[in-house]
JSON list of C-alpha atoms in Angstrom, two decimals:
[
{"chain": "A", "resi": 1, "resn": "ILE", "atom": "CA", "xyz": [-32.35, -17.50, 6.76]},
{"chain": "A", "resi": 2, "resn": "LEU", "atom": "CA", "xyz": [-29.44, -19.11, 5.67]},
{"chain": "A", "resi": 3, "resn": "PHE", "atom": "CA", "xyz": [-30.49, -18.08, 2.01]},
{"chain": "A", "resi": 4, "resn": "SER", "atom": "CA", "xyz": [-31.17, -14.34, 3.56]},
{"chain": "A", "resi": 5, "resn": "TYR", "atom": "CA", "xyz": [-27.38, -14.13, 4.99]},
{"chain": "A", "resi": 6, "resn": "THR", "atom": "CA", "xyz": [-26.16, -15.08, 2.02]},
{"chain": "A", "resi": 7, "resn": "VAL", "atom": "CA", "xyz": [-28.18, -12.57, 0.06]},
{"chain": "A", "resi": 8, "resn": "PHE", "atom": "CA", "xyz": [-27.53, -9.94, 2.86]},
{"chain": "A", "resi": 9, "resn": "PHE", "atom": "CA", "xyz": [-23.62, -10.73, 2.73]},
{"chain": "A", "resi": 10, "resn": "GLY", "atom": "CA", "xyz": [-23.56, -10.85, -1.41]},
{"chain": "A", "resi": 11, "resn": "ALA", "atom": "CA", "xyz": [-25.46, -7.31, -1.27]},
{"chain": "A", "resi": 12, "resn": "LEU", "atom": "CA", "xyz": [-22.79, -6.09, 1.13]},
{"chain": "A", "resi": 13, "resn": "LEU", "atom": "CA", "xyz": [-19.87, -7.52, -1.21]},
{"chain": "A", "resi": 14, "resn": "LEU", "atom": "CA", "xyz": [-21.33, -5.81, -4.17]},
{"chain": "A", "resi": 15, "resn": "ALA", "atom": "CA", "xyz": [-21.38, -2.81, -2.21]},
{"chain": "A", "resi": 16, "resn": "GLN", "atom": "CA", "xyz": [-18.46, -2.59, -1.26]},
{"chain": "A", "resi": 17, "resn": "TRP", "atom": "CA", "xyz": [-16.81, -3.71, -4.95]},
{"chain": "A", "resi": 18, "resn": "THR", "atom": "CA", "xyz": [-18.92, -0.51, -6.18]},
{"chain": "A", "resi": 19, "resn": "THR", "atom": "CA", "xyz": [-17.27, 1.74, -4.05]},
{"chain": "A", "resi": 20, "resn": "TYR", "atom": "CA", "xyz": [-13.77, -0.04, -4.79]},
{"chain": "A", "resi": 21, "resn": "PHE", "atom": "CA", "xyz": [-14.14, 0.91, -8.05]},
{"chain": "A", "resi": 22, "resn": "MET", "atom": "CA", "xyz": [-15.39, 4.31, -7.80]},
{"chain": "A", "resi": 23, "resn": "VAL", "atom": "CA", "xyz": [-12.52, 5.30, -5.85]},
{"chain": "A", "resi": 24, "resn": "GLY", "atom": "CA", "xyz": [-10.30, 3.27, -8.21]},
{"chain": "A", "resi": 25, "resn": "LYS", "atom": "CA", "xyz": [-11.80, 5.76, -11.35]}
]
């Protein structure tokens, strides 16, 4: 369960970074 939570958090962070880059560009 902890691993799944980590993967979920990582995916969320990646999505946030993607949005940040798109907005920045």
